[in-house]
Coordinates of C-alpha atoms and ligand atoms in Angstrom, one line a residue:
M28 CA 72.6 186.7 221.5
S29 CA 70.0 184.6 219.8
R30 CA 69.4 187.4 217.3
M31 CA 72.8 187.1 215.9
Q32 CA 72.2 183.6 214.8
A33 CA 69.4 184.5 212.5
P34 CA 70.1 183.1 209.0
V35 CA 71.6 185.5 206.5
I36 CA 69.2 185.8 203.6
L37 CA 71.0 186.7 200.4
L38 CA 68.8 185.6 197.7
K39 CA 65.1 185.9 197.0
E40 CA 62.8 183.2 198.0
G41 CA 62.5 180.5 195.3
T42 CA 66.0 181.0 194.0
D43 CA 67.4 177.7 192.9
S44 CA 71.0 177.2 193.7
S45 CA 73.0 174.1 193.8
Q46 CA 76.7 173.9 194.4
G47 CA 79.7 171.7 195.0
V48 CA 80.6 168.4 193.5
P49 CA 77.0 167.4 192.7
Q50 CA 76.7 170.5 190.6
I51 CA 79.9 169.7 188.6
I52 CA 78.8 166.2 188.1
S53 CA 75.4 167.3 186.9
N54 CA 77.0 169.7 184.4
I55 CA 79.2 166.9 183.1
N56 CA 76.2 164.7 182.6
A57 CA 74.4 167.4 180.7
C58 CA 77.4 167.8 178.4
Q59 CA 77.6 164.1 177.8
A60 CA 74.0 164.2 176.6
I61 CA 75.0 166.8 174.1
A62 CA 78.0 164.8 172.9
D63 CA 75.7 161.8 172.5
A64 CA 73.4 163.8 170.3
V65 CA 76.0 164.4 167.7
R66 CA 78.1 161.2 168.2
T67 CA 76.7 159.2 165.4
T68 CA 77.2 161.9 162.8
L69 CA 81.0 161.8 162.9
G70 CA 82.9 160.7 159.8
P71 CA 82.1 159.5 156.3
R72 CA 79.8 156.8 157.6
G73 CA 78.1 159.1 160.0
M74 CA 74.4 159.3 160.1
D75 CA 72.4 162.5 159.5
K76 CA 69.9 164.0 161.9
L77 CA 66.5 165.3 161.0
M78 CA 65.4 168.0 163.3
V79 CA 61.9 169.4 163.5
D80 CA 61.2 172.6 165.3
D81 CA 58.0 173.7 166.9
Q82 CA 56.8 175.3 163.7
G83 CA 57.2 172.0 161.9
R84 CA 60.1 173.1 159.8
C85 CA 62.7 170.4 159.3
V86 CA 66.4 170.5 158.9
I87 CA 68.6 167.6 157.8
S88 CA 72.1 167.9 158.8
N89 CA 75.4 166.1 159.5
D90 CA 77.1 169.2 160.8
G91 CA 77.7 169.3 164.5
A92 CA 77.3 173.1 164.8
T93 CA 74.1 173.1 162.9
I94 CA 72.6 170.3 164.9
L95 CA 73.5 171.9 168.2
K96 CA 72.2 175.3 167.1
T97 CA 68.9 173.8 166.0
L98 CA 68.4 171.8 169.2
D99 CA 66.7 174.0 171.7
I100 CA 69.2 173.5 174.5
V101 CA 68.2 174.9 177.8
H102 CA 70.8 173.6 180.2
P103 CA 73.2 176.3 181.1
A104 CA 76.4 174.2 181.2
A105 CA 75.4 172.3 178.0
K106 CA 75.2 175.6 176.2
T107 CA 78.9 175.9 176.6
L108 CA 79.4 173.0 174.3
V109 CA 77.1 174.6 171.7
D110 CA 79.2 177.7 172.0
I111 CA 82.5 175.9 171.3
A112 CA 80.9 174.1 168.4
K113 CA 79.8 177.5 167.1
S114 CA 83.3 179.0 167.6
Q115 CA 84.9 176.1 165.8
D116 CA 82.5 176.7 163.0
A117 CA 83.2 180.4 162.9
E118 CA 87.0 180.1 163.1
V119 CA 87.8 177.2 161.0
G120 CA 84.5 176.0 159.6
D121 CA 85.1 172.3 160.1
G122 CA 85.6 169.8 162.9
T123 CA 82.5 170.9 164.9
T124 CA 81.4 167.3 165.6
S125 CA 84.9 166.4 166.7
V126 CA 85.3 169.3 169.0
T127 CA 82.0 168.4 170.8
L128 CA 82.9 164.8 171.1
I129 CA 86.4 165.5 172.4
A130 CA 85.0 167.9 175.0
G131 CA 82.3 165.4 176.1
E132 CA 84.9 162.6 176.3
L133 CA 87.4 164.7 178.3
L134 CA 84.6 165.5 180.8
K135 CA 83.7 161.8 181.0
E136 CA 87.3 160.9 181.7
M137 CA 87.6 163.6 184.3
K138 CA 84.4 162.7 186.1
P139 CA 85.8 159.9 188.3
F140 CA 88.5 162.3 189.5
I141 CA 86.0 164.8 190.6
E142 CA 83.9 162.1 192.3
D143 CA 87.1 161.0 194.1
G144 CA 87.5 164.5 195.5
V145 CA 90.4 165.7 193.4
H146 CA 90.3 169.5 193.4
P147 CA 89.0 170.8 190.0
Q148 CA 91.9 173.2 189.8
I149 CA 94.3 170.4 189.7
I150 CA 92.4 168.7 186.9
I151 CA 92.2 172.0 185.1
R152 CA 95.9 172.5 185.3
A153 CA 96.6 169.0 183.9
V154 CA 94.1 169.5 181.1
R155 CA 95.7 172.7 180.1
K156 CA 99.1 171.1 180.2
A157 CA 98.0 168.1 178.1
A158 CA 96.4 170.5 175.6
S159 CA 99.5 172.5 175.1
L160 CA 101.6 169.4 174.8
A161 CA 99.2 168.1 172.2
V162 CA 99.2 171.3 170.2
E163 CA 103.0 171.4 170.3
K164 CA 103.1 167.9 169.0
I165 CA 100.7 168.7 166.1
K166 CA 102.9 171.6 165.1
N167 CA 105.9 169.3 165.2
I168 CA 104.6 166.5 163.1
A169 CA 102.3 168.5 160.7
V170 CA 103.4 168.1 157.1
P171 CA 104.1 171.3 155.2
I172 CA 102.4 171.9 151.9
K173 CA 104.6 172.7 149.0
K174 CA 103.3 175.9 147.5
G175 CA 105.8 176.4 144.8
N176 CA 104.2 174.3 142.1
P177 CA 100.6 175.5 141.3
K178 CA 99.6 172.2 139.8
E179 CA 100.7 170.2 142.8
M180 CA 99.1 172.8 145.0
K181 CA 95.8 172.5 143.2
E182 CA 95.8 168.7 143.5
L183 CA 96.4 169.0 147.2
L184 CA 93.6 171.4 147.6
L185 CA 91.3 169.0 145.7
K186 CA 92.2 166.2 148.1
C187 CA 91.5 168.4 151.1
A188 CA 88.1 169.4 149.7
S189 CA 87.1 165.9 148.8
T190 CA 88.0 164.6 152.3
A191 CA 85.8 167.2 153.8
L192 CA 82.9 166.3 151.5
S193 CA 83.4 162.6 151.9
S194 CA 81.5 162.6 155.2
K195 CA 78.6 164.5 153.9
L196 CA 75.3 163.9 152.2
V197 CA 76.8 164.9 148.8
A198 CA 79.7 162.3 149.1
A199 CA 78.6 160.7 145.9
S200 CA 79.4 163.8 143.9
K201 CA 82.4 164.8 146.0
D202 CA 84.8 165.1 143.1
F203 CA 82.5 167.3 141.2
F204 CA 82.0 169.6 144.1
A205 CA 85.6 169.5 145.3
A206 CA 86.7 170.8 141.9
M207 CA 84.0 173.5 142.1
V208 CA 85.0 174.6 145.5
V209 CA 88.7 174.8 144.7
D210 CA 88.0 176.8 141.5
A211 CA 85.8 179.1 143.5
V212 CA 88.4 179.8 146.2
M213 CA 91.1 180.2 143.6
M214 CA 89.1 183.0 142.1
L215 CA 89.3 185.1 145.2
D216 CA 92.0 187.6 146.1
D217 CA 94.7 186.9 148.6
L218 CA 92.6 187.6 151.7
L219 CA 90.2 184.9 150.5
P220 CA 87.1 186.7 151.9
L221 CA 84.4 184.1 152.4
N222 CA 81.5 186.5 151.6
M223 CA 82.9 186.9 148.1
I224 CA 81.7 183.4 147.3
G225 CA 77.9 183.6 146.8
I226 CA 75.9 180.4 147.1
K227 CA 72.5 180.4 145.5
K228 CA 70.0 177.6 145.5
V229 CA 67.6 176.8 142.6
T230 CA 65.2 174.0 143.2
G231 CA 65.0 171.5 140.3
G232 CA 67.5 169.8 138.1
A233 CA 70.2 167.4 139.2
L234 CA 72.9 168.1 141.7
E235 CA 75.5 167.9 139.0
D236 CA 73.8 170.7 137.1
S237 CA 75.1 173.1 139.6
V238 CA 77.4 175.7 138.1
L239 CA 80.1 178.0 139.2
V240 CA 79.8 181.5 137.7
A241 CA 83.0 183.5 137.5
G242 CA 81.3 186.7 138.6
V243 CA 78.1 187.7 140.3
A244 CA 74.7 186.1 139.9
F245 CA 71.6 186.7 141.9
K246 CA 68.0 185.9 141.6
K247 CA 65.9 188.3 139.6
T248 CA 64.2 190.6 142.0
F249 CA 60.5 191.6 142.0
S250 CA 59.7 193.8 139.0
Y251 CA 56.9 195.9 137.7
A252 CA 55.2 195.9 134.3
G253 CA 57.4 197.3 131.7
F254 CA 60.2 195.0 132.8
E255 CA 59.5 192.5 130.0
M256 CA 60.3 195.2 127.4
Q257 CA 63.8 195.8 128.8
P258 CA 66.6 194.1 127.0
K259 CA 68.0 191.1 128.8
T260 CA 71.6 191.0 127.5
Y261 CA 74.2 193.6 127.2
T262 CA 77.8 193.6 126.3
K263 CA 80.1 195.8 128.3
P264 CA 77.3 197.7 129.9
K265 CA 77.9 200.5 132.4
I266 CA 76.4 199.5 135.7
A267 CA 74.9 202.0 138.2
M268 CA 74.7 200.7 141.7
L269 CA 72.3 202.7 143.8
N270 CA 70.8 203.0 147.2
I271 CA 68.0 205.3 146.0
E272 CA 64.3 204.8 145.9
L273 CA 63.0 205.3 142.4
E274 CA 59.3 205.3 143.2
L275 CA 56.6 207.8 143.5
K276 CA 56.1 208.3 147.2
A277 CA 52.4 208.6 146.9
E278 CA 52.3 205.1 145.7
R279 CA 53.4 204.0 149.0
E280 CA 50.7 203.6 151.6
N281 CA 52.7 205.1 154.4
A282 CA 52.8 208.5 152.7
E283 CA 50.3 210.9 154.3
V284 CA 49.8 214.4 153.0
R285 CA 47.0 216.7 154.0
V286 CA 45.7 218.9 151.3
D287 CA 42.8 221.4 151.1
N288 CA 42.1 221.7 147.5
V289 CA 42.7 220.0 144.2
E290 CA 45.3 222.5 143.0
E291 CA 47.4 221.9 146.0
Y292 CA 47.1 218.1 145.5
Q293 CA 48.1 218.5 141.8
S294 CA 51.1 220.6 142.7
I295 CA 52.3 217.9 145.1
V296 CA 51.9 215.2 142.5
D297 CA 53.7 217.3 139.9
A298 CA 56.6 218.0 142.3
E299 CA 56.9 214.4 143.0
W300 CA 57.0 213.4 139.3
K301 CA 59.6 216.1 138.7
I302 CA 61.8 214.8 141.5
L303 CA 61.5 211.3 140.2
Y304 CA 62.1 212.3 136.5
D305 CA 65.1 214.4 137.6
K306 CA 66.7 211.4 139.2
L307 CA 65.9 209.1 136.3
D308 CA 67.3 211.6 133.8
K309 CA 70.5 211.9 135.7
I310 CA 70.8 208.1 135.7
H311 CA 70.0 207.9 132.0
H312 CA 72.5 210.6 131.1
S313 CA 75.3 208.9 133.1
G314 CA 75.4 206.3 130.4
A315 CA 74.5 203.4 132.7
K316 CA 72.7 200.6 130.9
V317 CA 72.1 198.4 134.0
V318 CA 70.6 200.0 137.1
L319 CA 70.6 198.2 140.3
S320 CA 69.2 199.5 143.5
K321 CA 69.0 198.3 147.1
L322 CA 65.7 200.1 147.4
P323 CA 62.5 199.6 145.3
I324 CA 62.2 200.7 141.7
G325 CA 58.6 201.5 140.9
D326 CA 56.5 201.0 137.8
V327 CA 57.1 204.5 136.5
A328 CA 60.8 204.1 136.7
T329 CA 60.7 200.6 135.2
Q330 CA 58.8 201.9 132.2
Y331 CA 61.2 204.9 131.9
F332 CA 64.2 202.6 131.7
A333 CA 62.4 200.2 129.3
D334 CA 61.7 203.1 126.9
R335 CA 65.4 203.8 126.9
D336 CA 66.6 200.2 126.5
M337 CA 68.0 200.1 130.0
F338 CA 67.7 197.3 132.5
C339 CA 66.8 197.8 136.1
A340 CA 66.4 195.7 139.2
G341 CA 65.2 197.0 142.6
R342 CA 65.4 195.6 146.0
V343 CA 68.7 193.9 145.3
P344 CA 69.9 192.3 148.6
E345 CA 72.8 194.4 150.0
E346 CA 75.2 191.5 150.0
D347 CA 74.6 190.9 146.3
L348 CA 75.0 194.6 145.5
R349 CA 78.3 194.6 147.4
R350 CA 79.6 191.6 145.5
T351 CA 78.6 193.2 142.2
M352 CA 80.6 196.3 143.2
K353 CA 83.6 194.2 144.2
A354 CA 83.5 192.4 140.8
C355 CA 82.5 195.2 138.5
G356 CA 84.1 198.2 140.1
G357 CA 82.4 201.5 140.8
S358 CA 80.7 202.3 144.0
I359 CA 77.3 202.3 145.5
Q360 CA 75.6 205.8 145.3
T361 CA 73.1 207.2 147.7
T362 CA 72.2 210.2 145.4
S363 CA 71.8 210.6 141.7
Q364 CA 73.8 213.8 141.8
S365 CA 77.2 212.7 140.9
L366 CA 77.0 209.7 138.6
T367 CA 80.4 210.2 137.1
P368 CA 82.1 207.4 135.0
D369 CA 84.3 206.4 137.9
V370 CA 81.3 205.3 140.1
L371 CA 79.8 203.1 137.4
G372 CA 80.9 199.5 137.2
T373 CA 81.2 197.4 134.1
C374 CA 81.5 193.8 133.0
E375 CA 82.0 191.8 129.7
T376 CA 78.4 190.5 129.6
F377 CA 75.3 191.0 131.6
E378 CA 72.4 188.7 131.0
E379 CA 69.3 187.5 132.6
V380 CA 68.9 183.8 132.2
Q381 CA 66.5 181.1 133.2
L382 CA 67.7 178.4 135.6
G383 CA 65.1 175.9 136.6
G384 CA 62.1 177.8 137.8
E385 CA 64.0 181.0 138.5
R386 CA 65.5 183.8 136.5
F387 CA 69.0 185.0 137.4
N388 CA 70.9 188.2 136.7
M389 CA 74.4 187.3 135.8
F390 CA 77.4 189.5 135.5
K391 CA 80.3 187.7 133.7
G392 CA 83.8 188.7 132.8
C393 CA 84.1 191.2 135.6
P394 CA 87.2 193.3 135.4
Q395 CA 87.9 192.9 139.1
A396 CA 86.5 189.4 139.4
K397 CA 87.5 188.6 142.9
T398 CA 84.2 187.0 143.5
C399 CA 82.2 184.1 142.2
T400 CA 78.9 182.5 142.7
I401 CA 78.0 178.8 143.0
I402 CA 74.5 178.1 141.8
L403 CA 73.3 174.9 143.4
R404 CA 70.7 172.7 141.8
G405 CA 68.9 169.8 143.3
G406 CA 65.6 168.3 144.4
A407 CA 64.5 169.0 147.9
E408 CA 65.1 172.3 149.7
Q409 CA 66.5 170.6 152.8
F410 CA 68.9 168.7 150.7
M411 CA 70.2 171.8 149.0
E412 CA 70.5 173.5 152.3
E413 CA 72.7 170.7 153.6
T414 CA 74.7 170.8 150.4
E415 CA 75.3 174.5 151.0
R416 CA 76.6 173.7 154.5
S417 CA 78.8 171.0 153.2
L418 CA 80.2 173.2 150.6
H419 CA 80.8 175.8 153.3
D420 CA 82.9 173.3 155.2
A421 CA 84.8 172.4 152.1
I422 CA 85.4 176.0 151.2
M423 CA 86.7 176.7 154.7
I424 CA 89.1 173.7 154.4
V425 CA 90.5 174.9 151.1
R426 CA 90.9 178.4 152.4
R427 CA 92.6 177.1 155.4
A428 CA 94.9 174.9 153.3
I429 CA 95.9 177.9 151.2
K430 CA 96.3 180.2 154.2
N431 CA 98.1 177.7 156.4
D432 CA 100.8 175.6 155.2
S433 CA 100.4 172.3 156.9
V434 CA 98.2 169.2 157.1
V435 CA 97.8 166.2 159.3
A436 CA 96.3 162.8 158.5
G437 CA 92.6 162.4 159.5
G438 CA 90.6 159.3 160.3
G439 CA 91.7 159.4 163.9
A440 CA 95.4 159.2 162.9
V441 CA 96.5 162.4 164.5
E442 CA 94.4 161.8 167.6
T443 CA 95.9 158.3 168.1
E444 CA 99.4 159.7 167.6
L445 CA 98.7 162.5 170.2
S446 CA 97.2 159.9 172.5
Y447 CA 100.3 157.8 172.2
H448 CA 102.6 160.8 172.7
L449 CA 100.8 162.0 175.8
R450 CA 100.7 158.5 177.3
E451 CA 104.5 158.2 176.8
H452 CA 104.9 161.6 178.3
S453 CA 102.8 160.8 181.3
H454 CA 105.2 158.1 182.3
T455 CA 107.8 160.7 182.9
I456 CA 105.8 162.5 185.5
A457 CA 104.7 161.5 188.9
G458 CA 101.5 161.8 191.0
K459 CA 98.0 162.7 190.1
E460 CA 99.2 164.6 187.0
Q461 CA 100.3 161.3 185.5
L462 CA 96.8 159.8 185.8
L463 CA 95.2 163.0 184.6
I464 CA 97.3 163.3 181.5
S465 CA 96.8 159.7 180.6
A466 CA 93.1 160.2 181.1
Y467 CA 93.3 163.1 178.5
A468 CA 95.2 160.7 176.2
K469 CA 92.5 158.1 176.5
A470 CA 89.8 160.7 175.8
L471 CA 91.4 161.5 172.4
E472 CA 90.8 158.0 171.2
V473 CA 87.1 158.8 171.1
I474 CA 87.6 160.0 167.5
P475 CA 88.9 156.8 166.0
R476 CA 86.6 154.8 168.2
Q477 CA 83.5 156.7 167.0
L478 CA 84.6 156.5 163.4
C479 CA 84.7 152.7 163.7
D480 CA 81.4 152.5 165.6
N481 CA 79.7 154.7 163.0
A482 CA 81.0 152.5 160.2
G483 CA 80.1 149.3 162.0
F484 CA 83.7 148.1 162.5
D485 CA 84.9 146.4 165.6
A486 CA 86.3 149.4 167.5
T487 CA 88.3 147.4 170.1
N488 CA 90.1 145.4 167.4
I489 CA 90.9 148.4 165.2
L490 CA 92.0 150.6 168.2
N491 CA 94.4 147.8 169.3
K492 CA 95.9 147.6 165.9
L493 CA 96.2 151.4 165.8
R494 CA 97.9 151.7 169.2
Q495 CA 100.3 149.0 168.1
R496 CA 101.1 150.7 164.8
H497 CA 101.7 154.0 166.5
A498 CA 104.0 152.5 169.1
Q499 CA 106.1 151.2 166.2
G500 CA 106.3 154.7 164.7
G501 CA 103.5 154.5 162.2
R502 CA 102.6 158.1 162.9
W503 CA 99.9 158.5 160.3
F504 CA 98.0 155.3 160.7
G505 CA 94.3 155.8 161.1
V506 CA 90.9 154.2 160.4
N507 CA 90.3 153.7 156.7
I508 CA 86.6 153.5 156.0
L509 CA 87.0 152.1 152.5
K510 CA 89.4 149.3 153.5
E511 CA 87.6 148.5 156.7
D512 CA 91.0 148.5 158.3
I513 CA 93.8 150.8 159.3
S514 CA 96.1 152.4 156.8
D515 CA 98.5 155.2 156.4
N516 CA 96.1 158.0 155.9
L517 CA 98.6 160.5 154.8
E518 CA 99.3 158.3 151.8
D519 CA 95.6 157.6 151.3
C520 CA 94.8 161.3 151.3
V521 CA 92.6 161.5 154.3
W522 CA 93.9 164.9 155.3
E523 CA 92.9 167.8 157.4
P524 CA 94.6 171.1 157.9
A525 CA 96.6 171.1 161.1
V526 CA 94.9 174.3 162.2
V527 CA 91.5 172.5 162.4
K528 CA 92.9 170.0 164.8
I529 CA 94.8 172.6 166.8
N530 CA 91.7 174.7 167.2
A531 CA 89.5 171.7 168.0
L532 CA 91.8 170.5 170.8
T533 CA 92.2 174.0 172.3
A534 CA 88.5 174.7 172.2
A535 CA 87.6 171.3 173.6
S536 CA 90.1 171.7 176.4
E537 CA 89.0 175.2 177.2
A538 CA 85.4 174.1 177.4
T539 CA 86.3 171.3 179.7
C540 CA 88.2 173.6 182.0
L541 CA 85.3 176.0 182.0
I542 CA 82.7 173.4 182.9
L543 CA 85.0 172.0 185.6
S544 CA 85.5 175.4 187.2
V545 CA 81.8 176.1 187.6
D546 CA 80.6 174.6 190.9
E547 CA 77.6 176.7 191.5
T548 CA 74.6 177.7 189.4
I549 CA 72.2 180.2 190.8
K550 CA 69.0 180.7 189.1
N551 CA 66.7 183.6 189.7
P552 CA 63.2 182.3 189.9
R553 CA 61.8 184.6 187.3
S554 CA 64.5 185.8 185.0
G555 CA 66.1 182.5 184.9
Q556 CA 63.0 180.6 184.0
G557 CA 64.0 180.1 180.3
D558 CA 67.2 178.4 181.5
Q559 CA 65.6 175.8 183.6
P560 CA 65.8 172.3 182.1
G561 CA 62.6 171.3 180.6
A562 CA 61.0 174.7 181.0
G563 CA 61.4 175.7 177.4
R564 CA 59.6 173.0 175.6
G565 CA 56.4 173.8 173.8
R566 CA 56.4 177.5 174.7
G567 CA 57.1 178.6 171.2
R568 CA 60.3 180.4 172.3
P569 CA 62.6 181.3 169.5
M570 CA 65.6 179.0 169.0
Ligands
ADP2 P1 83.4 167.3 161.8 O1 82.2 168.1 162.1 O2 84.2 167.1 163.1 O3 84.2 167.7 160.7 P2 82.8 165.0 160.1 O4 81.5 164.3 160.1 O5 83.2 165.9 159.0 O6 82.9 165.8 161.5 O7 83.9 163.9 160.3 C1 85.3 164.3 160.3 C2 86.1 163.1 160.7 O8 86.0 162.1 159.7 C3 87.6 163.5 160.8 O9 88.1 162.9 161.9 C4 88.1 162.9 159.5 O10 89.5 162.7 159.6 C5 87.3 161.7 159.3 N1 87.3 161.2 157.9 C6 86.9 161.9 156.8 N2 87.1 161.2 155.7 C7 87.5 160.0 156.1 C8 87.9 158.7 155.5 N3 87.8 158.6 154.1 N4 88.3 157.7 156.2 C9 88.4 157.8 157.5 N5 88.1 158.9 158.2 C10 87.7 160.0 157.5
MG3 MG1 83.9 167.8 158.6

């Protein structure tokens, strides 16, 4: 009989598993720490973070997703928040800080219920219900954008872009960049593909020296001797885009040929030259004046092209080659056999120009110009990187505004309105659900509260005014950073696309439900090591 009572051993010795309420609470606490990490970056008066990784590289950012990605987060539950910030970034490109904060706050509000023994599934159901009520409310109150009038439309896009930029490091030049971003997006075709806007950074010069090129521009690639003799400007050139190596193989160290005598060696060399010259002749006879290749173009080929007044660039990054193709027409060839006129692209002008310390290849007046390039100028590398991220946010906002047709007021206005709406709604239901829904409503106030805190305003005072205003039907009242007070943010043009808010609320609620539904973490002693809190530091693990 006693044998039957022997413990059942399921897991290897040393496996760490914790379960039940303490596990949920500990996960909630971890998520709170994440929310705290990005808290102060929210809004136009948000602070930036400087992160230094173990190789000493530093990144300055105000963008929630970037900060969370850069932090080396090892806690398994906390990683969920990083994932939602990333998904918000990927789907709508803005609102990453907000989504993290809302998720953190929702968890904080739900924590007492868990501690009091309310079953997580009941909380999850209420969170889902509140989220769907909120989303429905946003859809109801969002203000449609009039698309009929192109001039009005453009003005509206400018406002959206400058709102997105007003919380960034480049806020001082927000009008300049808002105009650039709107022009850039307007150059795209109807699908507004993001990868058709190239952003290139050139150190040096002032921020406002940045330019938008209607076409493709990329940094001059590595080139061999002979390149200097090639012309640097062409009008209406034919452009060959290749994925062909134009280099003698023997030049490359990895070529290994075994030969027994000199004649044999000579014949190999001759054959190689012949193959190369064959390719070059075909390219030359196609009529192409500008030759771009994804693969290297060696010195022999460079000299060959120079002798024939042609321009060449090897090792062009794939993405740039694709954009050139989209803008100039033609197609990328993998052999030199069929360089017929239809596979060659063309443009009004091609030139190589000097910008700061770099030379750029620029293709302007492209017949199919559904692509453009922003060339950013500025001092420090980190600063330009952050500018690029800010422009990305603004570009996403403008795209969203074109694609979607409604906006809501920002500055905590929409969150306060939702909070008010949910609170009102909760009065109509009984039981635990009422408490849970009003807890959700309270959590939404984190956005206006944090905006106040970050700007140094008295949050309690402002929030009281806001609640009062919304109760009186002032739907779009929110925090106004400039006036240090509340104001109608729809009138004051603090706008955000409705879809950014919808996505943020849905994602934050889903993350909350996910974390509340996990009540056990089992860590295998060996394979799980990297996931143990504190185990990752100083080990030089990749981020
Ligand atoms: P996120 O990563 O969530 O986009 P941001 O730092 O960009 O974070 O801050 C966005 C928040 O700041 C939004 O709630 C937005 O409405 C608010 N906001 C932006 N501009 C203003 C402004 N001029 N006044 C008040 N709030 C603003
Ligand atoms: Mg933003």
